[in-house]
């Protein structure tokens, strides 16, 4: 049996435009509030990471500095993949399906990787099955997932950690989970999580933060220098 669908009211184009303008006011308020929140995020205090972590990748073992791939910022998506399961979380898979070409993040000195506690022998077949080329590392056997709150007494969960590298030091600058991960999808939403932000001169950032005019730095993903 089909249930009735209660559609919005049908109006004239003039009435629709008036209603749209009213909603646009609220949408712009939300945008300004989000910009203010992002500015506050860029000023969060940081935690220095002194513990050494070992990860397993397709080419062997790596440590946390290696995951930056020489860049200044690192976004880690903690992909929920229990070592006892043979495939990763459906919700996390949705997030990875929406990840765009990494060149645009790289142009802002930012790397993005996946980390799961499942062993690499389970990660690699699933990654190939899904057709993903996002760098994905196993933290199996290390304290990384537990230390960053995504391995709990109830089991595995998911989240996003952001790190900043300054000289020889690494700092955690941000973490989100739950519906905070729903916000992810565009290059903008990932950069908004980082301490340096989009690095555009309209942003309210601390003095000395790298910034350039908007739009001017954009390229086709195969045309960035380097």
PDB file of C-alpha atoms in Angstrom:
ATOM      1  CA  UNK A   1       0.000   0.000   0.000  1.00  0.00           C
ATOM      2  CA  UNK A   2       1.401   3.398  -0.989  1.00  0.00           C
ATOM      3  CA  UNK A   3       1.358   6.069   1.690  1.00  0.00           C
ATOM      4  CA  UNK A   4       0.298   9.556   0.587  1.00  0.00           C
ATOM      5  CA  UNK A   5       3.062  12.117   0.098  1.00  0.00           C
ATOM      6  CA  UNK A   6       2.259  15.508   1.542  1.00  0.00           C
ATOM      7  CA  UNK A   7       3.889  17.885  -0.900  1.00  0.00           C
ATOM      8  CA  UNK A   8       4.753  21.520  -0.155  1.00  0.00           C
ATOM      9  CA  UNK A   9       2.169  24.142  -1.065  1.00  0.00           C
ATOM     10  CA  UNK A  10       1.932  25.002  -4.776  1.00  0.00           C
ATOM     11  CA  UNK A  11       2.249  28.751  -5.409  1.00  0.00           C
ATOM     12  CA  UNK A  12       2.956  31.221  -8.171  1.00  0.00           C
ATOM     13  CA  UNK A  13       6.534  31.983  -9.266  1.00  0.00           C
ATOM     14  CA  UNK A  14       6.305  35.403  -7.559  1.00  0.00           C
ATOM     15  CA  UNK A  15       5.221  33.822  -4.256  1.00  0.00           C
ATOM     16  CA  UNK A  16       7.963  31.203  -4.560  1.00  0.00           C
ATOM     17  CA  UNK A  17      10.607  33.906  -5.131  1.00  0.00           C
ATOM     18  CA  UNK A  18       9.401  35.805  -2.057  1.00  0.00           C
ATOM     19  CA  UNK A  19       9.563  32.663   0.083  1.00  0.00           C
ATOM     20  CA  UNK A  20      12.991  31.837  -1.351  1.00  0.00           C
ATOM     21  CA  UNK A  21      14.288  35.297  -0.402  1.00  0.00           C
ATOM     22  CA  UNK A  22      13.078  34.805   3.170  1.00  0.00           C
ATOM     23  CA  UNK A  23      14.902  31.476   3.395  1.00  0.00           C
ATOM     24  CA  UNK A  24      18.035  32.998   1.814  1.00  0.00           C
ATOM     25  CA  UNK A  25      18.294  35.428   4.745  1.00  0.00           C
ATOM     26  CA  UNK A  26      18.489  32.478   7.144  1.00  0.00           C
ATOM     27  CA  UNK A  27      20.927  30.617   4.895  1.00  0.00           C
ATOM     28  CA  UNK A  28      23.282  33.603   4.872  1.00  0.00           C
ATOM     29  CA  UNK A  29      23.026  33.851   8.662  1.00  0.00           C
ATOM     30  CA  UNK A  30      24.052  30.211   8.867  1.00  0.00           C
ATOM     31  CA  UNK A  31      26.984  30.796   6.489  1.00  0.00           C
ATOM     32  CA  UNK A  32      28.233  33.725   8.577  1.00  0.00           C
ATOM     33  CA  UNK A  33      27.851  31.675  11.754  1.00  0.00           C
ATOM     34  CA  UNK A  34      29.799  28.809  10.176  1.00  0.00           C
ATOM     35  CA  UNK A  35      32.568  31.206   9.100  1.00  0.00           C
ATOM     36  CA  UNK A  36      32.795  32.491  12.688  1.00  0.00           C
ATOM     37  CA  UNK A  37      32.935  28.932  14.023  1.00  0.00           C
ATOM     38  CA  UNK A  38      35.696  28.040  11.567  1.00  0.00           C
ATOM     39  CA  UNK A  39      37.659  31.104  12.708  1.00  0.00           C
ATOM     40  CA  UNK A  40      37.311  29.943  16.304  1.00  0.00           C
ATOM     41  CA  UNK A  41      38.442  26.441  15.327  1.00  0.00           C
ATOM     42  CA  UNK A  42      41.630  27.865  13.811  1.00  0.00           C
ATOM     43  CA  UNK A  43      42.448  29.298  17.233  1.00  0.00           C
ATOM     44  CA  UNK A  44      41.970  26.110  19.232  1.00  0.00           C
ATOM     45  CA  UNK A  45      44.921  25.174  21.454  1.00  0.00           C
ATOM     46  CA  UNK A  46      47.025  22.214  20.339  1.00  0.00           C
ATOM     47  CA  UNK A  47      48.330  19.017  21.937  1.00  0.00           C
ATOM     48  CA  UNK A  48      51.893  17.924  21.225  1.00  0.00           C
ATOM     49  CA  UNK A  49      52.199  14.284  20.141  1.00  0.00           C
ATOM     50  CA  UNK A  50      55.212  12.750  21.871  1.00  0.00           C
ATOM     51  CA  UNK A  51      54.303   9.084  21.454  1.00  0.00           C
ATOM     52  CA  UNK A  52      55.645   7.097  18.521  1.00  0.00           C
ATOM     53  CA  UNK A  53      53.112   5.170  16.447  1.00  0.00           C
ATOM     54  CA  UNK A  54      53.769   2.505  13.823  1.00  0.00           C
ATOM     55  CA  UNK A  55      51.439   1.914  10.857  1.00  0.00           C
ATOM     56  CA  UNK A  56      51.424  -0.696   8.148  1.00  0.00           C
ATOM     57  CA  UNK A  57      50.996   0.351   4.526  1.00  0.00           C
ATOM     58  CA  UNK A  58      51.310  -1.386   1.155  1.00  0.00           C
ATOM     59  CA  UNK A  59      55.000  -0.486   1.058  1.00  0.00           C
ATOM     60  CA  UNK A  60      55.821  -1.445   4.647  1.00  0.00           C
ATOM     61  CA  UNK A  61      55.928   0.227   8.033  1.00  0.00           C
ATOM     62  CA  UNK A  62      55.553   3.981   8.576  1.00  0.00           C
ATOM     63  CA  UNK A  63      55.347   6.354  11.503  1.00  0.00           C
ATOM     64  CA  UNK A  64      53.038   9.332  12.038  1.00  0.00           C
ATOM     65  CA  UNK A  65      55.371  11.893  10.394  1.00  0.00           C
ATOM     66  CA  UNK A  66      55.469   9.699   7.270  1.00  0.00           C
ATOM     67  CA  UNK A  67      51.694  10.018   6.847  1.00  0.00           C
ATOM     68  CA  UNK A  68      52.101  13.769   6.178  1.00  0.00           C
ATOM     69  CA  UNK A  69      53.951  12.913   2.926  1.00  0.00           C
ATOM     70  CA  UNK A  70      56.099  16.008   3.442  1.00  0.00           C
ATOM     71  CA  UNK A  71      53.152  18.388   3.893  1.00  0.00           C
ATOM     72  CA  UNK A  72      52.370  20.652   6.816  1.00  0.00           C
ATOM     73  CA  UNK A  73      48.900  19.418   7.715  1.00  0.00           C
ATOM     74  CA  UNK A  74      47.369  15.945   7.980  1.00  0.00           C
ATOM     75  CA  UNK A  75      43.712  14.901   8.101  1.00  0.00           C
ATOM     76  CA  UNK A  76      43.182  11.366   9.386  1.00  0.00           C
ATOM     77  CA  UNK A  77      39.804   9.771   8.785  1.00  0.00           C
ATOM     78  CA  UNK A  78      39.511   7.012  11.385  1.00  0.00           C
ATOM     79  CA  UNK A  79      37.694   4.435   9.240  1.00  0.00           C
ATOM     80  CA  UNK A  80      35.723   1.995  11.399  1.00  0.00           C
ATOM     81  CA  UNK A  81      36.978  -1.458  10.470  1.00  0.00           C
ATOM     82  CA  UNK A  82      37.030  -4.021  13.266  1.00  0.00           C
ATOM     83  CA  UNK A  83      39.898  -6.525  12.963  1.00  0.00           C
ATOM     84  CA  UNK A  84      37.366  -9.351  13.321  1.00  0.00           C
ATOM     85  CA  UNK A  85      35.302  -8.232  10.329  1.00  0.00           C
ATOM     86  CA  UNK A  86      35.978  -8.725   6.624  1.00  0.00           C
ATOM     87  CA  UNK A  87      34.577  -5.431   5.347  1.00  0.00           C
ATOM     88  CA  UNK A  88      34.557  -1.840   6.526  1.00  0.00           C
ATOM     89  CA  UNK A  89      31.748   0.261   7.961  1.00  0.00           C
ATOM     90  CA  UNK A  90      28.979   1.258   5.525  1.00  0.00           C
ATOM     91  CA  UNK A  91      28.792   4.845   6.847  1.00  0.00           C
ATOM     92  CA  UNK A  92      32.564   5.299   6.613  1.00  0.00           C
ATOM     93  CA  UNK A  93      32.390   3.929   3.080  1.00  0.00           C
ATOM     94  CA  UNK A  94      29.891   6.664   2.202  1.00  0.00           C
ATOM     95  CA  UNK A  95      32.405   9.244   3.442  1.00  0.00           C
ATOM     96  CA  UNK A  96      35.243   7.798   1.357  1.00  0.00           C
ATOM     97  CA  UNK A  97      33.004   7.573  -1.713  1.00  0.00           C
ATOM     98  CA  UNK A  98      32.577  11.357  -1.491  1.00  0.00           C
ATOM     99  CA  UNK A  99      36.281  12.179  -1.170  1.00  0.00           C
ATOM    100  CA  UNK A 100      37.407  14.236  -4.158  1.00  0.00           C
ATOM    101  CA  UNK A 101      40.744  14.418  -5.933  1.00  0.00           C
ATOM    102  CA  UNK A 102      43.522  15.056  -3.364  1.00  0.00           C
ATOM    103  CA  UNK A 103      45.416  17.587  -5.518  1.00  0.00           C
ATOM    104  CA  UNK A 104      43.253  20.440  -4.226  1.00  0.00           C
ATOM    105  CA  UNK A 105      44.112  19.598  -0.595  1.00  0.00           C
ATOM    106  CA  UNK A 106      47.771  19.097  -1.512  1.00  0.00           C
ATOM    107  CA  UNK A 107      47.786  22.613  -2.999  1.00  0.00           C
ATOM    108  CA  UNK A 108      47.020  23.809   0.536  1.00  0.00           C
ATOM    109  CA  UNK A 109      49.854  21.759   2.063  1.00  0.00           C
ATOM    110  CA  UNK A 110      47.402  19.190   3.433  1.00  0.00           C
ATOM    111  CA  UNK A 111      47.397  15.387   3.203  1.00  0.00           C
ATOM    112  CA  UNK A 112      44.418  13.128   3.878  1.00  0.00           C
ATOM    113  CA  UNK A 113      44.634   9.446   4.808  1.00  0.00           C
ATOM    114  CA  UNK A 114      42.495   6.653   6.216  1.00  0.00           C
ATOM    115  CA  UNK A 115      43.557   4.703   9.301  1.00  0.00           C
ATOM    116  CA  UNK A 116      41.861   1.560  10.620  1.00  0.00           C
ATOM    117  CA  UNK A 117      42.699  -1.014  13.277  1.00  0.00           C
ATOM    118  CA  UNK A 118      41.963  -3.880  10.895  1.00  0.00           C
ATOM    119  CA  UNK A 119      45.159  -5.523   9.592  1.00  0.00           C
ATOM    120  CA  UNK A 120      46.371  -4.547   6.134  1.00  0.00           C
ATOM    121  CA  UNK A 121      45.544  -8.041   4.859  1.00  0.00           C
ATOM    122  CA  UNK A 122      41.860  -7.176   5.315  1.00  0.00           C
ATOM    123  CA  UNK A 123      42.074  -3.509   4.331  1.00  0.00           C
ATOM    124  CA  UNK A 124      43.690  -4.032   0.927  1.00  0.00           C
ATOM    125  CA  UNK A 125      41.115  -6.468  -0.558  1.00  0.00           C
ATOM    126  CA  UNK A 126      38.273  -4.221   0.599  1.00  0.00           C
ATOM    127  CA  UNK A 127      39.957  -1.076  -0.732  1.00  0.00           C
ATOM    128  CA  UNK A 128      40.411  -2.704  -4.138  1.00  0.00           C
ATOM    129  CA  UNK A 129      36.838  -3.971  -4.100  1.00  0.00           C
ATOM    130  CA  UNK A 130      35.609  -0.424  -3.481  1.00  0.00           C
ATOM    131  CA  UNK A 131      37.914   1.039  -6.138  1.00  0.00           C
ATOM    132  CA  UNK A 132      39.495   3.605  -3.780  1.00  0.00           C
ATOM    133  CA  UNK A 133      42.997   5.044  -4.084  1.00  0.00           C
ATOM    134  CA  UNK A 134      42.963   7.104  -0.870  1.00  0.00           C
ATOM    135  CA  UNK A 135      46.077   6.223   1.188  1.00  0.00           C
ATOM    136  CA  UNK A 136      44.918   3.725   3.843  1.00  0.00           C
ATOM    137  CA  UNK A 137      47.021   2.434   6.717  1.00  0.00           C
ATOM    138  CA  UNK A 138      46.571  -0.151   9.438  1.00  0.00           C
ATOM    139  CA  UNK A 139      47.200   0.754  13.074  1.00  0.00           C
ATOM    140  CA  UNK A 140      46.805  -2.876  14.139  1.00  0.00           C
ATOM    141  CA  UNK A 141      49.052  -3.660  17.110  1.00  0.00           C
ATOM    142  CA  UNK A 142      49.542   0.003  18.099  1.00  0.00           C
ATOM    143  CA  UNK A 143      47.746   2.270  20.574  1.00  0.00           C
ATOM    144  CA  UNK A 144      46.857   4.840  17.941  1.00  0.00           C
ATOM    145  CA  UNK A 145      43.113   4.157  17.693  1.00  0.00           C
ATOM    146  CA  UNK A 146      42.669   3.846  21.436  1.00  0.00           C
ATOM    147  CA  UNK A 147      44.725   6.964  22.194  1.00  0.00           C
ATOM    148  CA  UNK A 148      42.609   9.003  19.762  1.00  0.00           C
ATOM    149  CA  UNK A 149      39.295   7.727  21.061  1.00  0.00           C
ATOM    150  CA  UNK A 150      38.088   5.519  18.216  1.00  0.00           C
ATOM    151  CA  UNK A 151      38.739   2.132  19.832  1.00  0.00           C
ATOM    152  CA  UNK A 152      36.585   1.970  22.941  1.00  0.00           C
ATOM    153  CA  UNK A 153      35.361  -0.628  25.422  1.00  0.00           C
ATOM    154  CA  UNK A 154      32.288  -0.974  23.184  1.00  0.00           C
ATOM    155  CA  UNK A 155      34.425  -1.625  20.095  1.00  0.00           C
ATOM    156  CA  UNK A 156      35.466   0.347  17.037  1.00  0.00           C
ATOM    157  CA  UNK A 157      34.012   3.713  16.060  1.00  0.00           C
ATOM    158  CA  UNK A 158      34.936   6.489  13.629  1.00  0.00           C
ATOM    159  CA  UNK A 159      36.106  10.083  13.670  1.00  0.00           C
ATOM    160  CA  UNK A 160      38.407  12.674  12.137  1.00  0.00           C
ATOM    161  CA  UNK A 161      41.684  13.909  13.615  1.00  0.00           C
ATOM    162  CA  UNK A 162      43.673  16.869  12.307  1.00  0.00           C
ATOM    163  CA  UNK A 163      47.410  17.285  12.857  1.00  0.00           C
ATOM    164  CA  UNK A 164      49.877  20.108  12.232  1.00  0.00           C
ATOM    165  CA  UNK A 165      53.609  19.620  11.696  1.00  0.00           C
ATOM    166  CA  UNK A 166      55.950  22.409  12.759  1.00  0.00           C
ATOM    167  CA  UNK A 167      59.637  21.622  12.428  1.00  0.00           C
ATOM    168  CA  UNK A 168      60.177  18.269  14.090  1.00  0.00           C
ATOM    169  CA  UNK A 169      57.038  18.498  16.216  1.00  0.00           C
ATOM    170  CA  UNK A 170      53.537  17.195  15.538  1.00  0.00           C
ATOM    171  CA  UNK A 171      50.407  18.571  17.197  1.00  0.00           C
ATOM    172  CA  UNK A 172      46.798  17.428  17.257  1.00  0.00           C
ATOM    173  CA  UNK A 173      44.623  20.449  16.531  1.00  0.00           C
ATOM    174  CA  UNK A 174      41.109  19.035  16.131  1.00  0.00           C
ATOM    175  CA  UNK A 175      38.856  15.989  16.426  1.00  0.00           C
ATOM    176  CA  UNK A 176      35.238  15.364  15.466  1.00  0.00           C
ATOM    177  CA  UNK A 177      32.965  12.325  15.296  1.00  0.00           C
ATOM    178  CA  UNK A 178      29.308  11.416  14.999  1.00  0.00           C
ATOM    179  CA  UNK A 179      27.355  13.911  12.934  1.00  0.00           C
ATOM    180  CA  UNK A 180      30.454  16.085  12.692  1.00  0.00           C
ATOM    181  CA  UNK A 181      31.646  13.675  10.003  1.00  0.00           C
ATOM    182  CA  UNK A 182      28.462  14.246   7.979  1.00  0.00           C
ATOM    183  CA  UNK A 183      29.754  17.729   7.189  1.00  0.00           C
ATOM    184  CA  UNK A 184      32.639  16.280   5.205  1.00  0.00           C
ATOM    185  CA  UNK A 185      32.506  15.947   1.448  1.00  0.00           C
ATOM    186  CA  UNK A 186      33.885  19.007  -0.332  1.00  0.00           C
ATOM    187  CA  UNK A 187      37.477  20.201  -0.323  1.00  0.00           C
ATOM    188  CA  UNK A 188      36.256  23.274   1.570  1.00  0.00           C
ATOM    189  CA  UNK A 189      34.784  21.255   4.416  1.00  0.00           C
ATOM    190  CA  UNK A 190      38.070  19.377   4.915  1.00  0.00           C
ATOM    191  CA  UNK A 191      40.175  22.543   4.824  1.00  0.00           C
ATOM    192  CA  UNK A 192      37.768  24.209   7.280  1.00  0.00           C
ATOM    193  CA  UNK A 193      38.764  21.573   9.854  1.00  0.00           C
ATOM    194  CA  UNK A 194      42.454  22.469   9.661  1.00  0.00           C
ATOM    195  CA  UNK A 195      44.287  25.113  11.701  1.00  0.00           C
ATOM    196  CA  UNK A 196      45.332  26.973   8.532  1.00  0.00           C
ATOM    197  CA  UNK A 197      41.809  26.858   7.048  1.00  0.00           C
ATOM    198  CA  UNK A 198      41.263  27.597   3.349  1.00  0.00           C
ATOM    199  CA  UNK A 199      44.210  30.035   3.506  1.00  0.00           C
ATOM    200  CA  UNK A 200      42.240  32.744   1.703  1.00  0.00           C
ATOM    201  CA  UNK A 201      42.526  36.396   2.624  1.00  0.00           C
ATOM    202  CA  UNK A 202      38.849  36.874   3.506  1.00  0.00           C
ATOM    203  CA  UNK A 203      39.141  34.470   6.438  1.00  0.00           C
ATOM    204  CA  UNK A 204      39.464  35.635  10.024  1.00  0.00           C
ATOM    205  CA  UNK A 205      42.745  33.878  10.883  1.00  0.00           C
ATOM    206  CA  UNK A 206      45.544  34.609  13.348  1.00  0.00           C
ATOM    207  CA  UNK A 207      48.251  37.028  12.233  1.00  0.00           C
ATOM    208  CA  UNK A 208      50.898  35.430  10.067  1.00  0.00           C
ATOM    209  CA  UNK A 209      48.734  32.589   8.749  1.00  0.00           C
ATOM    210  CA  UNK A 210      49.417  31.871   5.040  1.00  0.00           C
ATOM    211  CA  UNK A 211      46.696  33.451   2.918  1.00  0.00           C
ATOM    212  CA  UNK A 212      46.118  34.241  -0.758  1.00  0.00           C
ATOM    213  CA  UNK A 213      43.173  35.756  -2.645  1.00  0.00           C
ATOM    214  CA  UNK A 214      40.270  33.358  -3.228  1.00  0.00           C
ATOM    215  CA  UNK A 215      39.821  31.649  -6.592  1.00  0.00           C
ATOM    216  CA  UNK A 216      43.294  32.601  -7.815  1.00  0.00           C
ATOM    217  CA  UNK A 217      44.962  29.469  -6.458  1.00  0.00           C
ATOM    218  CA  UNK A 218      42.413  27.056  -7.960  1.00  0.00           C
ATOM    219  CA  UNK A 219      43.648  24.759 -10.736  1.00  0.00           C
ATOM    220  CA  UNK A 220      42.509  21.710 -12.626  1.00  0.00           C
ATOM    221  CA  UNK A 221      43.781  18.876 -10.466  1.00  0.00           C
ATOM    222  CA  UNK A 222      46.432  17.959 -13.055  1.00  0.00           C
ATOM    223  CA  UNK A 223      47.819  21.502 -13.301  1.00  0.00           C
ATOM    224  CA  UNK A 224      49.129  22.186  -9.798  1.00  0.00           C
ATOM    225  CA  UNK A 225      52.866  22.706  -9.705  1.00  0.00           C
ATOM    226  CA  UNK A 226      54.572  19.639  -8.333  1.00  0.00           C
TER     227      UNK A 226
END
